[in-house]
Short mmCIF file of C-alpha atoms in Angstrom, two decimals:
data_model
loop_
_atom_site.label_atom_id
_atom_site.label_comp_id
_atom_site.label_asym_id
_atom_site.label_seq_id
_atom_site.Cartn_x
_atom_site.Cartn_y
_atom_site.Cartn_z
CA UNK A 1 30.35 -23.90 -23.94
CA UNK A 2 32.09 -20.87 -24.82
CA UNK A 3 31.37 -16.85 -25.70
CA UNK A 4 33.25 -17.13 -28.70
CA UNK A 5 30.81 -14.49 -30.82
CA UNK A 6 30.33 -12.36 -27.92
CA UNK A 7 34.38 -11.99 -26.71
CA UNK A 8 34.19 -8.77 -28.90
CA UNK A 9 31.37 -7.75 -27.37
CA UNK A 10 32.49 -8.61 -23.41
CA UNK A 11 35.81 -6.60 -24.15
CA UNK A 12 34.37 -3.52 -25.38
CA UNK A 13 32.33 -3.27 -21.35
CA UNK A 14 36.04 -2.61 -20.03
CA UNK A 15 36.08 0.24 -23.18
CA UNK A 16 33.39 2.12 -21.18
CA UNK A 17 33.93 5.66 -19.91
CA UNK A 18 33.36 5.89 -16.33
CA UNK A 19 31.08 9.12 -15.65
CA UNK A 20 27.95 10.51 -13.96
CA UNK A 21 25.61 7.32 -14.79
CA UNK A 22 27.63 5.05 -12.22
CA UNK A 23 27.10 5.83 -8.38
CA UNK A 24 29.45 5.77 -6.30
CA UNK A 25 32.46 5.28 -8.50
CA UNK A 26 35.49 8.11 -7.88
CA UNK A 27 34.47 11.55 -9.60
CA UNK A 28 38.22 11.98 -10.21
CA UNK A 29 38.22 8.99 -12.25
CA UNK A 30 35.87 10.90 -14.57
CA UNK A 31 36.68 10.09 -17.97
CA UNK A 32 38.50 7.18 -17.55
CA UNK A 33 37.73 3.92 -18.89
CA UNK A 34 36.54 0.98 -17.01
CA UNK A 35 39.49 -0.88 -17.84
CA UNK A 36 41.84 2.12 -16.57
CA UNK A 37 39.76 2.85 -13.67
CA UNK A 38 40.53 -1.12 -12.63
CA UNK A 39 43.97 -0.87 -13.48
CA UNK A 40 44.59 1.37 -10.75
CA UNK A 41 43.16 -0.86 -8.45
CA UNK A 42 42.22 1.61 -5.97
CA UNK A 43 40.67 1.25 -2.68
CA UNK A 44 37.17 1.36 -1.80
CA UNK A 45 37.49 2.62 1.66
CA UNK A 46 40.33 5.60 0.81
CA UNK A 47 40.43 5.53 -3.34
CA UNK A 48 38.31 8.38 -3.55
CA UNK A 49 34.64 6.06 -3.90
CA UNK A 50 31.37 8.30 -2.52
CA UNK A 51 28.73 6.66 -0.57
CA UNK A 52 26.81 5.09 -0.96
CA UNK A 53 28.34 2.20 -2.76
CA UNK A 54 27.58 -1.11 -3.31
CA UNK A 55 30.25 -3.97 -3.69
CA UNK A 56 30.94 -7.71 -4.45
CA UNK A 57 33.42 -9.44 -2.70
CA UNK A 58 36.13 -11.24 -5.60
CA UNK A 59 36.62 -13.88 -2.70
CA UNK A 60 33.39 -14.56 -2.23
CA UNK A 61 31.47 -14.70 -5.92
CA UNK A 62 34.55 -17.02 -6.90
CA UNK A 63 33.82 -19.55 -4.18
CA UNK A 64 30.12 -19.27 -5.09
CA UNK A 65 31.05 -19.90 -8.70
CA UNK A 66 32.77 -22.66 -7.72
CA UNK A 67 30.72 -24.73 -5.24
CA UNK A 68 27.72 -24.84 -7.78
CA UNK A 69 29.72 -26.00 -10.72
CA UNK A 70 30.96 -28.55 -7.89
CA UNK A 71 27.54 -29.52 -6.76
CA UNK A 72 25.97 -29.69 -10.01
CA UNK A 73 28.56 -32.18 -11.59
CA UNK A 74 28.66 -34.58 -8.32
CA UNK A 75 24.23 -34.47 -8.98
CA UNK A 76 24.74 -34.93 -12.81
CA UNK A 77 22.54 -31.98 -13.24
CA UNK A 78 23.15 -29.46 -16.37
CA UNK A 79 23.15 -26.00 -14.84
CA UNK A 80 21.59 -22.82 -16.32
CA UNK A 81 21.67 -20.42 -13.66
CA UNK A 82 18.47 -17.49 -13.74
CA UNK A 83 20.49 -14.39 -15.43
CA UNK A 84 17.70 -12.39 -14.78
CA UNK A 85 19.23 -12.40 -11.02
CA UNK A 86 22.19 -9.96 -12.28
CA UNK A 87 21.81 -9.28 -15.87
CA UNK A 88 25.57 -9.08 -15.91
CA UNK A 89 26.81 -10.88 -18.96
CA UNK A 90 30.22 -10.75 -17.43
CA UNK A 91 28.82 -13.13 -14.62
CA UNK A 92 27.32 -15.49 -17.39
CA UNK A 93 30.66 -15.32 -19.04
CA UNK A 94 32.13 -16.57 -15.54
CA UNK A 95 29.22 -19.03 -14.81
CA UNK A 96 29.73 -20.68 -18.31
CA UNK A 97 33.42 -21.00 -17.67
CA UNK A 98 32.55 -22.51 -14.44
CA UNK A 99 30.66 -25.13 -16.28
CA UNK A 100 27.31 -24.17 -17.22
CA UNK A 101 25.03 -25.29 -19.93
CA UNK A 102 23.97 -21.60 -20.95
CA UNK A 103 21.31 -19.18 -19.16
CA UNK A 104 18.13 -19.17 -17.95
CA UNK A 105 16.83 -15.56 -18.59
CA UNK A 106 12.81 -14.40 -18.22
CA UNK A 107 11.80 -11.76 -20.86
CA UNK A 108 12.71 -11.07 -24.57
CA UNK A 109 14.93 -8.26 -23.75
CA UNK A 110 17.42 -10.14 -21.51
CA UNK A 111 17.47 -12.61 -24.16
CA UNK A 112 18.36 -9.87 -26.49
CA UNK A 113 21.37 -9.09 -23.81
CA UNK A 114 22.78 -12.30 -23.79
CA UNK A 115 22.79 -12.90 -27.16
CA UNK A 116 25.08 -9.50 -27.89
CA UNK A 117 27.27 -11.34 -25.40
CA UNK A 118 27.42 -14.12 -27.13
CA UNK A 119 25.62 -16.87 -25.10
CA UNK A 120 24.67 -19.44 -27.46
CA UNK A 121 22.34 -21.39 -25.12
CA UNK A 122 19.42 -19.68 -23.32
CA UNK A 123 16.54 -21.40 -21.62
CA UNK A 124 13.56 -18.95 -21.31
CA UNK A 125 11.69 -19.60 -18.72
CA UNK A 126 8.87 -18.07 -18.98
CA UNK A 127 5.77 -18.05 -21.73
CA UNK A 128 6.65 -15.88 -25.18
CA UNK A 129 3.85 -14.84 -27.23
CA UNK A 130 5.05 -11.69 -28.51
CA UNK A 131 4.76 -11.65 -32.08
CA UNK A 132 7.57 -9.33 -32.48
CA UNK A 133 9.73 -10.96 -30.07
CA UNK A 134 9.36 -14.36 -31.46
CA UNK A 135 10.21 -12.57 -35.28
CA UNK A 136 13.41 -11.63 -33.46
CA UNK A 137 13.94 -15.13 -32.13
CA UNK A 138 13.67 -16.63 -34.98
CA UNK A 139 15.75 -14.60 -37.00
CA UNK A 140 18.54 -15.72 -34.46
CA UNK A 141 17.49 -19.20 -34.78
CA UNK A 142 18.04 -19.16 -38.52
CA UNK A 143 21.56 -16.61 -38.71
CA UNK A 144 22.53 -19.22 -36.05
CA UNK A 145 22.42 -22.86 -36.37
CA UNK A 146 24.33 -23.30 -33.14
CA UNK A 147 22.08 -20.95 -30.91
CA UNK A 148 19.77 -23.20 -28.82
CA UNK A 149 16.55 -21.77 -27.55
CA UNK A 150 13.90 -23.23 -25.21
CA UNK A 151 11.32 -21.63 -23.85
CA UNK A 152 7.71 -22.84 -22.15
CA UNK A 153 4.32 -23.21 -23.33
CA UNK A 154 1.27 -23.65 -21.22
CA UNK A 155 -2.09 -22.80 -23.12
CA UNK A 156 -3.48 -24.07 -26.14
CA UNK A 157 -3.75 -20.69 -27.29
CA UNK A 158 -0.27 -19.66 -26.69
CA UNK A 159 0.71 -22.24 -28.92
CA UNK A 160 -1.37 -21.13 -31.43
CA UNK A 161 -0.18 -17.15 -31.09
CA UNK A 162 3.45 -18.32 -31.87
CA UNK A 163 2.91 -20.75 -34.45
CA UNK A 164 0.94 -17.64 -36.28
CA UNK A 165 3.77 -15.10 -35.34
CA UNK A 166 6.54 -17.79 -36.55
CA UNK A 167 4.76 -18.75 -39.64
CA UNK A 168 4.48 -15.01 -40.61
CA UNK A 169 8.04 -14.40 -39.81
CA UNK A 170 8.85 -17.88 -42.38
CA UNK A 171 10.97 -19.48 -39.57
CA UNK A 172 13.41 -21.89 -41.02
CA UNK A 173 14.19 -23.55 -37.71
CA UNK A 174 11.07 -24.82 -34.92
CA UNK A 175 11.31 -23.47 -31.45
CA UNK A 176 11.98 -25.48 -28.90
CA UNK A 177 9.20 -25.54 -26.12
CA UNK A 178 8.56 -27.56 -22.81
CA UNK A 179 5.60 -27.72 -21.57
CA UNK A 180 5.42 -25.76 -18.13
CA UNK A 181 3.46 -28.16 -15.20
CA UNK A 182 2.23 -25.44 -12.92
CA UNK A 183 3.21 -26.33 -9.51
CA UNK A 184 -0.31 -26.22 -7.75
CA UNK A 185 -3.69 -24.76 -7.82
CA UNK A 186 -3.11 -20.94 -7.39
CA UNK A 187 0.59 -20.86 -8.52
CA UNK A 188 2.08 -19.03 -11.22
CA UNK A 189 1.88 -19.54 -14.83
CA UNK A 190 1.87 -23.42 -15.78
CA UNK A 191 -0.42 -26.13 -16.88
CA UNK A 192 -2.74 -27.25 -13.72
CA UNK A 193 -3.75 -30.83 -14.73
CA UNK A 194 -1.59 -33.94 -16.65
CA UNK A 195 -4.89 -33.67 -19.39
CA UNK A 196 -4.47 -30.08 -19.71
CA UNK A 197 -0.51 -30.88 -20.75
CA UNK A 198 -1.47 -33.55 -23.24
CA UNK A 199 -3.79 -30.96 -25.01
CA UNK A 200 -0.67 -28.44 -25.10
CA UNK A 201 1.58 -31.29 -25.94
CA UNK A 202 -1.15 -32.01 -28.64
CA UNK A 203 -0.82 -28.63 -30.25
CA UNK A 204 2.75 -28.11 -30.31
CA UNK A 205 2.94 -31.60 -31.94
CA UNK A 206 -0.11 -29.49 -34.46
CA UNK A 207 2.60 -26.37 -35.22
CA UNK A 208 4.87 -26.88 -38.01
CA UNK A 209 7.38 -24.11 -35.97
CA UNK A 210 7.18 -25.66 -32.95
CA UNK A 211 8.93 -28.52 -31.65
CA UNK A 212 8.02 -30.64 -28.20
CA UNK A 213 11.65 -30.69 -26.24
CA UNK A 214 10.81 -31.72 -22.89
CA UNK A 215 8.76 -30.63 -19.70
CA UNK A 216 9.30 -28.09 -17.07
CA UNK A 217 8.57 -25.64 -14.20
CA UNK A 218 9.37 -24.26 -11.04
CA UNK A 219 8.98 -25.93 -7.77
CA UNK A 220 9.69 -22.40 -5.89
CA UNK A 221 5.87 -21.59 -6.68
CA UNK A 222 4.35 -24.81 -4.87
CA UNK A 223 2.01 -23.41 -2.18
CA UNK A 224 2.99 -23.91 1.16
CA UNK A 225 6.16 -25.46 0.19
CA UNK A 226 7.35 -27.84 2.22
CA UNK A 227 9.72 -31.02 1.75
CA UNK A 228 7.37 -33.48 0.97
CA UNK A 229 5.04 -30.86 -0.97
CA UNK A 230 8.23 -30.12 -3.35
CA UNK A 231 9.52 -34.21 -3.87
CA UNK A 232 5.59 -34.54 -4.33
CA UNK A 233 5.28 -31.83 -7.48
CA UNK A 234 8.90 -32.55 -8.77
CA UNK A 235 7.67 -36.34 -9.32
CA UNK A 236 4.68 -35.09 -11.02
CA UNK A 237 6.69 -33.24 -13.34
CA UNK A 238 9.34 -36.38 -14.10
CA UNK A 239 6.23 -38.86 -14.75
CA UNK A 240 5.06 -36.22 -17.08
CA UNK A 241 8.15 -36.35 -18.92
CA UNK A 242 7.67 -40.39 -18.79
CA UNK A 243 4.01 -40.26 -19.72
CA UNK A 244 5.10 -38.18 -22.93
CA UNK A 245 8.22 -40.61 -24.07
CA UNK A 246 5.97 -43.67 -23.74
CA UNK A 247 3.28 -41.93 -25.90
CA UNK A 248 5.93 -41.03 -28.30
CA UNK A 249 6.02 -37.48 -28.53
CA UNK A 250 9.67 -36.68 -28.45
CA UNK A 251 10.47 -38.85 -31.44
CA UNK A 252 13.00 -37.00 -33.40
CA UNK A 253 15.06 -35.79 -30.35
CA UNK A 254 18.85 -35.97 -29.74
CA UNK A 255 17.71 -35.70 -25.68
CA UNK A 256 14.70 -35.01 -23.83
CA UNK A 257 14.81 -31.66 -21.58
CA UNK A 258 13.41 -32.20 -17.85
CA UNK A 259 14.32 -28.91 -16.25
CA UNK A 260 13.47 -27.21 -12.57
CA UNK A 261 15.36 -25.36 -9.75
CA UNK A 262 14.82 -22.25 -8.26
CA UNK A 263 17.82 -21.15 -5.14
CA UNK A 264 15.32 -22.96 -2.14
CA UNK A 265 14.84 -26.40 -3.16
CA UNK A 266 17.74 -27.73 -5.52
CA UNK A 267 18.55 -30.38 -3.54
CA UNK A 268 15.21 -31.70 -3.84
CA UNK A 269 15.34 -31.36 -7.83
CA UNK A 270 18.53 -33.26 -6.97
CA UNK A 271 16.95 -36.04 -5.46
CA UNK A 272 13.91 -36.87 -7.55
CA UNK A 273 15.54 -35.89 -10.74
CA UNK A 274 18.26 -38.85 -9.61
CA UNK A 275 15.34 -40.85 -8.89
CA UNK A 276 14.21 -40.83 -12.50
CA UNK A 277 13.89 -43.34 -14.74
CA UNK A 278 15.67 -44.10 -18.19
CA UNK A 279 13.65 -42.66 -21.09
CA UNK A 280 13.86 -43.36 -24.56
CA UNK A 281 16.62 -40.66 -25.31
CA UNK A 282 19.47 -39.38 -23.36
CA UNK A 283 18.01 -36.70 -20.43
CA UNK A 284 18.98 -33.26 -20.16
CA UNK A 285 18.69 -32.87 -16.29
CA UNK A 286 18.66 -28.66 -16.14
CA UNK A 287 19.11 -26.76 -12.99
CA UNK A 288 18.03 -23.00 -13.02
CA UNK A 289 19.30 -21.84 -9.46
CA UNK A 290 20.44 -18.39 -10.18
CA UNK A 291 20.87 -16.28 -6.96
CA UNK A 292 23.46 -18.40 -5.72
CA UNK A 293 25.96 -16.06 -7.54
CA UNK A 294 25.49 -13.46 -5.22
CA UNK A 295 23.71 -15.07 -2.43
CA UNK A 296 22.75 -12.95 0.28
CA UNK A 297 22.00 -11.95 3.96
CA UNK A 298 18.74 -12.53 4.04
CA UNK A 299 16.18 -14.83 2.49
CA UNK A 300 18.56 -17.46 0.53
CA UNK A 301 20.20 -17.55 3.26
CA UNK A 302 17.66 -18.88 5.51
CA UNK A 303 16.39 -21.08 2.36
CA UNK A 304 19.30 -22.08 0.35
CA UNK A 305 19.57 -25.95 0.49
CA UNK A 306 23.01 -25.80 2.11
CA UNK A 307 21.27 -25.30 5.22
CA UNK A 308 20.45 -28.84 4.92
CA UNK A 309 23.28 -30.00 3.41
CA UNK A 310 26.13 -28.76 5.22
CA UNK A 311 28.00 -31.53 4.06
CA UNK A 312 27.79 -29.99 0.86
CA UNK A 313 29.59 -26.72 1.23
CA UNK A 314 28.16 -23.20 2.18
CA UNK A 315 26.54 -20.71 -0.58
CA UNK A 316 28.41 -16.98 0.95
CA UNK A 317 27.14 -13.43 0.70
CA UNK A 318 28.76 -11.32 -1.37
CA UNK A 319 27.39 -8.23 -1.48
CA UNK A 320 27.74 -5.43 0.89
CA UNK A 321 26.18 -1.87 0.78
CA UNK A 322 28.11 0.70 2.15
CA UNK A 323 26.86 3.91 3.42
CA UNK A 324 27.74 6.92 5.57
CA UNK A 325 26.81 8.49 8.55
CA UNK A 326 24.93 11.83 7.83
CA UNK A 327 22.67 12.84 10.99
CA UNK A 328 22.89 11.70 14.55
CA UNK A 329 19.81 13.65 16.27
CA UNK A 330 19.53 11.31 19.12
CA UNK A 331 21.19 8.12 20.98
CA UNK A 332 18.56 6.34 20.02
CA UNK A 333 18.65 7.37 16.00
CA UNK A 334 21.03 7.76 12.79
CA UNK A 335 20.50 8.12 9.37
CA UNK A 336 22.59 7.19 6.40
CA UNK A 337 22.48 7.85 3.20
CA UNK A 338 21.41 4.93 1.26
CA UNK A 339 17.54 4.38 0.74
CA UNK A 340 15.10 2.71 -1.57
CA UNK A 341 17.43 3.52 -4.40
CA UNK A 342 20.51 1.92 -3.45
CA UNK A 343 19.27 -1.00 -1.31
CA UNK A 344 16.91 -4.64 -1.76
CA UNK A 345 14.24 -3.72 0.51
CA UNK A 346 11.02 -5.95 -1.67
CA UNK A 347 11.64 -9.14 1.22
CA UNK A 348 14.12 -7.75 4.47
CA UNK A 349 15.64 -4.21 5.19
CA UNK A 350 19.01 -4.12 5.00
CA UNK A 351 21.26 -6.22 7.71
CA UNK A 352 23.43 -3.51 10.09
CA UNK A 353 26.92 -5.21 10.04
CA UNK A 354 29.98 -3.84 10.38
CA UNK A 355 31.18 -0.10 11.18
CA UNK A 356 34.51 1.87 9.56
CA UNK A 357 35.97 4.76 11.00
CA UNK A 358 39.51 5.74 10.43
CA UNK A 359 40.25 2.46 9.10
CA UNK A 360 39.36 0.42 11.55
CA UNK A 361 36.33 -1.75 11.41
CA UNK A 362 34.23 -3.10 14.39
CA UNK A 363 30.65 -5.09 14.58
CA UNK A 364 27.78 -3.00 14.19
CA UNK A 365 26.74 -3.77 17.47
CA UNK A 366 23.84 -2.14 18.73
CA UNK A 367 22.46 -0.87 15.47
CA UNK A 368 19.53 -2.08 13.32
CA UNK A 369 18.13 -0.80 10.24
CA UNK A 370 14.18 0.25 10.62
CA UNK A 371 13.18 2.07 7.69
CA UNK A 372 14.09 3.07 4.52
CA UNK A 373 13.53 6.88 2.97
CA UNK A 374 14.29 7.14 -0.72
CA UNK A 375 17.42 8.40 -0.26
CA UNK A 376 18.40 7.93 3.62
CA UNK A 377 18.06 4.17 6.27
CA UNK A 378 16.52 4.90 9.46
CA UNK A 379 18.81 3.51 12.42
CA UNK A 380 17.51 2.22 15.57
CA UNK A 381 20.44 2.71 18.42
CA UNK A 382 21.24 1.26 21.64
CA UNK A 383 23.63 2.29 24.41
CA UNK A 384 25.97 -0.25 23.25
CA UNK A 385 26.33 1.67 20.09
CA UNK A 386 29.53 3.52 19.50
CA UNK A 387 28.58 5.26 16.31
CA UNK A 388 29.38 8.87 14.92
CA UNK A 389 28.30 11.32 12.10
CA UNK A 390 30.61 10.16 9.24
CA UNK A 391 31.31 6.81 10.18
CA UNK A 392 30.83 3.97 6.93
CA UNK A 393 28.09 1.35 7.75
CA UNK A 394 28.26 -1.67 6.03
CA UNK A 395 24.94 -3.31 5.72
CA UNK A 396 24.19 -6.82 4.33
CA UNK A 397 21.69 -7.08 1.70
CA UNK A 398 18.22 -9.64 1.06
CA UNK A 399 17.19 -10.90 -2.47
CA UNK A 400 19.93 -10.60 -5.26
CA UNK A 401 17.28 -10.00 -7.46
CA UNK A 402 16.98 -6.75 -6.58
CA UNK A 403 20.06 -5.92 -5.07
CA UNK A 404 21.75 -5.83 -9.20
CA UNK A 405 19.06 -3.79 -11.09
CA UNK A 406 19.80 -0.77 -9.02
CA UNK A 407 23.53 -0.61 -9.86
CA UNK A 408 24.86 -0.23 -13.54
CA UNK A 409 28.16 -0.05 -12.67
CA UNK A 410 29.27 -2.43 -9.42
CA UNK A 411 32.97 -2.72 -7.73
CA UNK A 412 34.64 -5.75 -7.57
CA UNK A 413 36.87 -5.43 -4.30
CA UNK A 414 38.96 -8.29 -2.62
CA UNK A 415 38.75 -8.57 1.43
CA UNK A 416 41.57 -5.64 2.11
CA UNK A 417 39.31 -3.39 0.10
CA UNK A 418 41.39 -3.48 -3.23
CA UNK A 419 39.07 -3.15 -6.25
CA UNK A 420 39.99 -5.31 -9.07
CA UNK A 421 36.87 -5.16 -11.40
CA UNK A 422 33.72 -3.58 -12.46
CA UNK A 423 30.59 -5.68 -13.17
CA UNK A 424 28.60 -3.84 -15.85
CA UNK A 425 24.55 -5.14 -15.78
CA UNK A 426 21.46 -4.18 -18.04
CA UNK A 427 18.09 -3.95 -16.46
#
């Protein structure tokens, strides 16, 4: 698929002036556009960048981008990857190029973001009962007869809410729905039972607005997951999908949509989804894995599938925060100055791993990160710790998720420290 409508749009990021709202950026190249400031191709160690600053690795995203698109097409699994992991649009541009359906996204307004980029295919995963949301989604739906939109349903209710909001708004074209299985007894959102889904089923089928496209959920929520527990849900979710072709609710389709796949268990949406059997319509098998893009040093990295896989290829971080050396009041303490604001801190502190001074970079032996202040990491010392005030720690990062949302503005440098791009993301 491509970003046709959105090119414009993409473009005009590199258009951007680079000033006071993006950390860590040069404040010499105040004033310049993005585009300049890349041009230049400074580097992040000695171009003039203030700590602390955050960075993606060019070699690393690529290979990322790559092995997923690789994976995905030797599975036959359709890939929307969660946006809502960067809310960069120029990393949906890139995933799309690298072969992806469209984007999975979460809430109305990162729909609203990918649209102004031009993505023409979003999956929404996530309940939308927001009158004015849904007036904006279908006005899309109608100005755009090649924008696809799919989004869950789970409640009886729900279904009624938007078939009121869409019917007010005079939609012209139904939205899509699945109908989301929950994925146990105290999960998330979802449907709990298979008679629960028929009654949802049963009132989508009820909505003139609406229209049945498949089933759905996430397998990331089942408690206690474990191997079996995830094959277990994940058929539960294909047999729905068989239980509503045989009762002839997708009549009317061009394909039925059977979608899962968080960043811990794709290879068992792999499995089972290969496992399933021929319905009455073509299957669109959708994979949502999203953190891949970034990965990171923490807890995808113990989970991601590749673990178990490794004849598969290996997911590699690509993000690195980079902070300095400010206070040194004892052998056994530092502090630097990156904190809550700079750093993912919701599932591991940051990961102590490499050390710069005067060019040269070592291990970070002998140092772990204990704490984080809003604006400063506590540092836990050893003896074997040869580290200075002023000295650049570079710290490995846990859960993309919320690694992106607190940077606007993000280098792009290559493995000698040469930055060749800005990634631009709305949170």
């Amino acid at each position: 698929m491509a970003l046709d409508s959105g090119t414009d749009t993409l473009a005009k990021l590199a258009e951007e002036h680079v000033d006071h709202r993006f950390k860590g950026l040069p404040p010499d190249a105040y004033g310049l556009t993005v585009a300049e400031l890349a041009g230049q191709r400074r580097n992040l160690f000695t171009g003039g960048f203030t700590t602390p600053v955050l960075a993606l690795s060019a070699e690393r995203l690529e290979h990322n981008l790559k092995l997923m698109e690789t994976y995905s097409a030797r599975h036959g699994l359709a890939f929307a990857p969660h946006g809502k992991t960067s809310m960069a649009p120029q990393l949906f541009h890139r995933q799309i190029e690298h072969g992806a359906w469209g984007i999975t996204l979460a809430v109305p307004h990162q729909v609203r973001v990918a649209r102004a980029f031009g993505v023409q295919r979003v999956f929404l995963a996530n309940e939308l009962v927001d009158a004015a949301a849904l007036r904006w989604i279908s006005a899309e739906l109608d100005a755009d007869p090649d924008f696809r939109f799919v989004c869950y349903v789970d409640s009886v209710r729900g279904v009624g809410l938007m078939d009121a909001a869409l019917t007010e708004a005079g939609a012209g074209r139904p939205v899509d729905v699945v109908v989301e299985l929950a994925a146990g007894e105290g999960a998330r959102t979802g449907v709990r039972t298979e008679a629960e889904c028929a009654a949802v089923a049963d009132s989508v089928a009820g909505a003139r607005t609406l229209r049945l496209a498949g089933v759905a959920g996430y397998e990331g929520e089942v408690p206690d997951a474990d191997t079996e527990k995830v094959h277990a849900w994940l058929r539960r979710l294909v047999a729905l999908a068989v239980d509503f072709d045989k009762a002839g609710r997708f009549a009317g389709l061009e394909e039925i949509v059977v979608s899962a796949g968080g960043s811990a268990w794709f290879d068992a949406v792999a499995d089972v989804f290969a496992e399933a059997p021929a319905l009455s319509l073509p299957v669109l098998k959708l994979l949502r894995s999203g953190a891949y893009v970034s990965h990171d040093d923490g807890h995808y990295r113990e989970l991601t599938p590749f673990n178990r896989l490794p004849e598969e290829g290996a997911l590699e971080p690509a993000f690195r925060l980079w902070s300095q050396v400010v206070s040194r009041p004892s052998r056994e303490q530092a502090f630097t100055n990156a904190g809550k604001r700079d750093a993912a801190y919701d599932l591991h502190l940051p990961f102590a791993q490499v050390v710069r001074r005067d060019g040269a970079e070592r291990p970070a032996t002998g140092i772990e990160v204990t704490g984080l202040s809003d604006q400063h990491a506590w540092l836990r010392t050893t003896g074997e710790a040869d580290l200075e005030v002023g000295d650049w720690l570079g710290t490995g990062l846990s859960h993309p998720c919320t690694s992106f949302d607190k940077w606007q503005l993000i280098p792009v440098a290559e493995a000698d420290g040469t930055v060749v791009d800005y990634i631009r993301t709305f949170f």
